[in-house]
Tab-separated table of C-alpha atoms in Angstrom:
chain	number	residue	atom	x	y	z
A	12	UNK	CA	150.926	163.832	96.500
A	13	UNK	CA	154.608	162.961	96.665
A	14	UNK	CA	155.484	159.396	97.649
A	15	UNK	CA	158.543	159.042	99.845
A	16	UNK	CA	160.377	156.096	101.366
A	17	UNK	CA	163.217	155.216	103.730
A	18	UNK	CA	164.880	151.885	104.421
A	19	UNK	CA	167.587	150.862	106.842
A	20	UNK	CA	168.844	148.594	109.576
A	21	UNK	CA	169.625	149.502	113.176
A	22	UNK	CA	170.341	147.218	116.144
A	23	UNK	CA	169.202	144.177	114.154
A	24	UNK	CA	165.951	145.892	113.148
A	25	UNK	CA	165.333	146.138	109.391
A	26	UNK	CA	162.725	148.670	108.361
A	27	UNK	CA	161.063	149.757	105.137
A	28	UNK	CA	158.727	152.714	105.420
A	29	UNK	CA	156.882	154.495	102.633
A	30	UNK	CA	154.341	157.308	102.879
A	31	UNK	CA	152.663	160.089	100.983
A	32	UNK	CA	153.444	163.573	102.216
A	33	UNK	CA	150.372	165.730	102.677
A	34	UNK	CA	150.248	168.012	105.716
A	35	UNK	CA	153.909	168.087	106.699
A	36	UNK	CA	157.153	168.992	104.965
A	37	UNK	CA	159.517	166.450	106.500
A	38	UNK	CA	161.974	165.043	103.989
A	39	UNK	CA	163.369	161.502	103.937
A	40	UNK	CA	166.363	162.351	106.109
A	41	UNK	CA	164.215	164.030	108.779
A	42	UNK	CA	161.737	161.137	108.819
A	43	UNK	CA	164.525	158.561	108.957
A	44	UNK	CA	166.023	160.409	111.929
A	45	UNK	CA	162.730	160.130	113.805
A	46	UNK	CA	162.281	156.465	112.888
A	47	UNK	CA	165.773	155.484	114.021
A	48	UNK	CA	165.214	157.417	117.261
A	49	UNK	CA	162.087	155.314	117.906
A	50	UNK	CA	163.989	152.083	117.199
A	51	UNK	CA	166.941	153.045	119.391
A	52	UNK	CA	164.668	154.070	122.255
A	53	UNK	CA	162.589	150.872	122.203
A	54	UNK	CA	165.577	148.537	121.888
A	55	UNK	CA	167.412	150.373	124.679
A	56	UNK	CA	164.508	150.556	127.113
A	57	UNK	CA	162.773	147.210	126.581
A	58	UNK	CA	165.433	144.659	125.640
A	59	UNK	CA	166.474	142.128	128.272
A	60	UNK	CA	169.952	142.256	126.731
A	61	UNK	CA	170.386	145.736	128.181
A	62	UNK	CA	170.927	145.474	131.937
A	63	UNK	CA	169.809	149.079	132.382
A	64	UNK	CA	166.525	148.724	130.490
A	65	UNK	CA	163.162	149.163	132.179
A	66	UNK	CA	162.455	145.459	131.680
A	67	UNK	CA	165.755	144.417	133.297
A	68	UNK	CA	164.995	146.698	136.256
A	69	UNK	CA	161.588	145.068	136.638
A	70	UNK	CA	163.147	141.608	136.506
A	71	UNK	CA	165.549	142.557	139.332
A	72	UNK	CA	162.813	144.171	141.439
A	73	UNK	CA	162.178	142.629	144.865
A	74	UNK	CA	159.170	140.403	145.440
A	75	UNK	CA	156.064	142.001	146.982
A	76	UNK	CA	157.277	145.547	146.326
A	77	UNK	CA	155.464	147.897	143.942
A	78	UNK	CA	157.078	148.650	140.581
A	79	UNK	CA	155.548	151.663	138.804
A	80	UNK	CA	155.301	151.127	135.056
A	81	UNK	CA	155.958	153.819	132.496
A	82	UNK	CA	153.207	154.348	129.916
A	83	UNK	CA	155.166	152.441	127.273
A	84	UNK	CA	156.108	149.531	129.499
A	85	UNK	CA	152.522	149.179	130.680
A	86	UNK	CA	151.339	149.193	127.058
A	87	UNK	CA	153.866	146.494	126.136
A	88	UNK	CA	152.931	144.545	129.262
A	89	UNK	CA	149.280	144.613	128.194
A	90	UNK	CA	150.191	143.556	124.647
A	91	UNK	CA	152.165	140.694	126.156
A	92	UNK	CA	149.111	139.572	128.111
A	93	UNK	CA	147.004	139.622	124.928
A	94	UNK	CA	149.628	137.711	122.913
A	95	UNK	CA	149.971	135.153	125.705
A	96	UNK	CA	146.206	134.709	125.903
A	97	UNK	CA	145.348	134.401	122.212
A	98	UNK	CA	148.312	132.076	121.591
A	99	UNK	CA	147.263	129.860	124.524
A	100	UNK	CA	150.558	130.527	126.248
A	101	UNK	CA	152.716	129.855	123.194
A	102	UNK	CA	154.127	133.392	123.167
A	103	UNK	CA	156.596	133.270	126.046
A	104	UNK	CA	156.491	136.727	127.606
A	105	UNK	CA	156.272	135.756	131.268
A	106	UNK	CA	158.245	133.090	133.093
A	107	UNK	CA	158.182	130.675	134.760
A	108	UNK	CA	155.276	129.025	132.935
A	109	UNK	CA	152.053	129.081	134.927
A	110	UNK	CA	148.437	128.185	134.204
A	111	UNK	CA	147.398	131.193	136.264
A	112	UNK	CA	149.482	134.341	135.733
A	113	UNK	CA	147.980	135.810	138.904
A	114	UNK	CA	150.260	133.460	140.777
A	115	UNK	CA	153.263	135.256	139.293
A	116	UNK	CA	152.263	138.916	139.547
A	117	UNK	CA	149.518	141.459	140.114
A	118	UNK	CA	148.945	144.401	137.752
A	119	UNK	CA	146.759	147.262	138.901
A	120	UNK	CA	146.669	151.008	138.262
A	121	UNK	CA	150.093	151.239	136.515
A	122	UNK	CA	151.780	149.160	139.217
A	123	UNK	CA	153.179	145.604	139.081
A	124	UNK	CA	153.822	143.540	142.196
A	125	UNK	CA	155.792	140.318	141.760
A	126	UNK	CA	154.513	137.310	143.728
A	127	UNK	CA	157.219	134.870	142.606
A	128	UNK	CA	160.906	135.699	143.042
A	129	UNK	CA	161.656	133.828	139.799
A	130	UNK	CA	159.169	135.897	137.809
A	131	UNK	CA	160.674	137.601	134.733
A	132	UNK	CA	159.405	139.442	131.664
A	133	UNK	CA	160.866	139.094	128.161
A	134	UNK	CA	159.268	141.354	125.561
A	135	UNK	CA	161.562	140.409	122.663
A	136	UNK	CA	158.766	138.789	120.637
A	137	UNK	CA	156.774	142.041	120.761
A	138	UNK	CA	159.429	144.635	119.972
A	139	UNK	CA	159.496	144.527	116.147
A	140	UNK	CA	155.736	144.950	116.013
A	141	UNK	CA	155.783	147.604	118.706
A	142	UNK	CA	158.260	149.639	116.663
A	143	UNK	CA	155.844	149.465	113.713
A	144	UNK	CA	152.995	150.514	116.032
A	145	UNK	CA	154.999	153.495	117.288
A	146	UNK	CA	155.941	154.639	113.781
A	147	UNK	CA	152.247	154.558	112.859
A	148	UNK	CA	151.553	156.771	115.899
A	149	UNK	CA	154.156	159.207	114.593
A	150	UNK	CA	152.402	159.287	111.222
A	151	UNK	CA	149.052	159.938	112.852
A	152	UNK	CA	150.542	162.879	114.738
A	153	UNK	CA	151.882	164.201	111.430
A	154	UNK	CA	148.461	163.614	109.820
A	155	UNK	CA	149.911	161.191	107.273
A	156	UNK	CA	146.997	159.136	105.941
A	157	UNK	CA	148.815	156.886	103.439
A	158	UNK	CA	151.671	154.697	104.619
A	159	UNK	CA	153.191	151.236	104.737
A	160	UNK	CA	155.485	150.309	107.628
A	161	UNK	CA	157.447	147.045	107.651
A	162	UNK	CA	159.723	146.104	110.555
A	163	UNK	CA	161.212	142.588	110.367
A	164	UNK	CA	157.920	141.240	109.017
A	165	UNK	CA	155.628	143.280	111.273
A	166	UNK	CA	153.502	145.605	109.148
A	167	UNK	CA	151.098	148.487	109.501
A	168	UNK	CA	149.214	149.831	106.499
A	169	UNK	CA	146.827	152.676	105.845
A	170	UNK	CA	145.429	153.939	102.543
A	171	UNK	CA	143.110	156.898	102.187
A	172	UNK	CA	140.151	156.815	99.815
A	173	UNK	CA	136.399	156.857	99.652
A	174	UNK	CA	134.505	155.524	102.624
A	175	UNK	CA	132.875	152.087	102.297
A	176	UNK	CA	135.364	151.072	99.587
A	177	UNK	CA	138.329	148.723	99.869
A	178	UNK	CA	141.932	148.773	98.703
A	179	UNK	CA	143.476	145.681	97.095
A	180	UNK	CA	146.875	145.140	98.728
A	181	UNK	CA	149.336	142.387	97.672
A	182	UNK	CA	151.153	140.650	100.532
A	183	UNK	CA	154.325	138.940	99.258
A	184	UNK	CA	154.622	135.349	100.533
A	185	UNK	CA	156.663	132.522	99.008
A	186	UNK	CA	157.528	134.729	96.012
A	187	UNK	CA	153.831	135.105	95.343
A	188	UNK	CA	151.299	137.781	96.170
A	189	UNK	CA	148.265	137.108	98.357
A	190	UNK	CA	145.765	139.802	97.460
A	191	UNK	CA	144.012	141.066	100.575
A	192	UNK	CA	141.216	143.603	100.702
A	193	UNK	CA	141.785	146.465	103.136
A	194	UNK	CA	139.179	149.054	104.128
A	195	UNK	CA	140.142	152.586	103.169
A	196	UNK	CA	140.933	155.037	105.972
A	197	UNK	CA	141.541	152.282	108.515
A	198	UNK	CA	144.942	151.437	109.920
A	199	UNK	CA	145.552	147.672	109.686
A	200	UNK	CA	148.307	145.666	111.347
A	201	UNK	CA	149.603	142.210	110.533
A	202	UNK	CA	152.524	139.899	111.187
A	203	UNK	CA	154.095	137.705	108.516
A	204	UNK	CA	156.462	134.890	109.486
A	205	UNK	CA	158.099	132.124	107.453
A	206	UNK	CA	159.866	128.944	108.507
A	207	UNK	CA	162.058	127.023	106.073
A	208	UNK	CA	163.225	124.134	108.267
A	209	UNK	CA	160.265	121.833	107.678
A	210	UNK	CA	160.998	118.103	107.122
A	211	UNK	CA	160.433	118.369	103.341
A	212	UNK	CA	162.535	121.570	103.155
A	213	UNK	CA	159.534	123.631	102.062
A	214	UNK	CA	158.762	127.062	103.438
A	215	UNK	CA	155.815	127.372	105.807
A	216	UNK	CA	154.168	130.762	106.207
A	217	UNK	CA	151.797	132.202	108.813
A	218	UNK	CA	150.125	135.582	108.280
A	219	UNK	CA	148.027	137.032	111.107
A	220	UNK	CA	145.949	140.194	111.314
A	221	UNK	CA	145.422	141.803	114.692
A	222	UNK	CA	144.672	145.205	116.205
A	223	UNK	CA	148.372	145.785	116.924
A	224	UNK	CA	151.456	144.754	114.988
A	225	UNK	CA	153.162	143.809	118.253
A	226	UNK	CA	150.627	141.062	118.993
A	227	UNK	CA	150.216	139.975	115.353
A	228	UNK	CA	153.941	139.533	114.806
A	229	UNK	CA	154.576	137.836	118.142
A	230	UNK	CA	151.856	135.250	117.496
A	231	UNK	CA	152.793	134.626	113.848
A	232	UNK	CA	156.490	134.061	114.621
A	233	UNK	CA	155.541	131.704	117.455
A	234	UNK	CA	152.966	129.650	115.538
A	235	UNK	CA	154.954	129.276	112.316
A	236	UNK	CA	157.377	126.701	113.746
A	237	UNK	CA	154.575	124.295	114.647
A	238	UNK	CA	153.229	121.584	112.353
A	239	UNK	CA	150.597	122.923	109.952
A	240	UNK	CA	147.760	120.645	111.231
A	241	UNK	CA	148.387	121.870	114.781
A	242	UNK	CA	148.362	125.529	113.661
A	243	UNK	CA	145.117	125.030	111.764
A	244	UNK	CA	143.480	123.163	114.644
A	245	UNK	CA	144.450	125.948	117.013
A	246	UNK	CA	143.305	128.917	114.904
A	247	UNK	CA	140.036	127.138	114.053
A	248	UNK	CA	139.028	127.116	117.698
A	249	UNK	CA	140.259	130.635	118.457
A	250	UNK	CA	139.064	133.795	116.719
A	251	UNK	CA	142.329	134.765	114.989
A	252	UNK	CA	142.494	136.104	111.419
A	253	UNK	CA	145.071	133.685	110.009
A	254	UNK	CA	146.465	132.509	106.676
A	255	UNK	CA	148.655	129.383	106.706
A	256	UNK	CA	150.651	128.275	103.642
A	257	UNK	CA	152.172	124.812	103.955
A	258	UNK	CA	153.292	121.778	101.981
A	259	UNK	CA	151.244	118.583	101.937
A	260	UNK	CA	152.535	115.591	99.966
A	261	UNK	CA	154.578	117.854	97.708
A	262	UNK	CA	151.714	120.243	97.009
A	263	UNK	CA	151.393	123.774	98.370
A	264	UNK	CA	148.190	124.212	100.379
A	265	UNK	CA	146.566	127.270	101.879
A	266	UNK	CA	144.295	127.522	104.874
A	267	UNK	CA	142.397	130.677	105.783
A	268	UNK	CA	140.429	131.128	108.998
A	269	UNK	CA	136.929	132.554	108.938
A	270	UNK	CA	138.114	135.937	110.189
A	271	UNK	CA	140.884	136.094	107.598
A	272	UNK	CA	138.494	135.382	104.732
A	273	UNK	CA	136.994	138.818	105.356
A	274	UNK	CA	140.250	140.257	103.994
A	275	UNK	CA	140.343	138.168	100.809
A	276	UNK	CA	139.243	139.701	97.547
């Protein structure tokens, strides 16, 4: 099989995509055209910076009136709810802050009704991962079974091989490789975030596996700026597959949650 790859940057989104061509004859230029179309569409439709986006329209929508969600916006909305829940509200998708989101809005059968006139949605934390998720959908439609998609640190990976076996995949962190063990023929998503403004000027890293790259990346980029003990305390009590690399008294330490240890070789 021929291995192909495209890289680029569009609207602040850096992407690196590699795949093995099997059942389609798209060349690099044709694939890059489709990838950039996905990026442009998502940034245009779901960025709060665009006043004509679907999200901006929702934010301007009157209180107590039904707003019908498109399939994509509803999917992102649901991912936002998951990211908000598993991060214990750290991922700021909905504002103002509320212990009970039902006070802010109701979501039922593709329709959102705002209960608070100050209620707004900001999906920025999810968009890089969502782009990676959408590119993986494109590959599935094209019956591509081997690929690696990286979008600003949000990654999706799939490797074909014999069932019940695992693929050893190096994840580059802090100029080193963490070797993780991926099941063959299963699409895996993860978010990798680093933060270099720690008091001792070391680089702190959080790597999270989740069902979708949108949720994984949103949670990893949110957690990484917290103090390492707080991150560890949080992921210990919640079922999140997490690797934390941090500095303690001048020594690099690594913490892996129970769920993450399933991926270690």
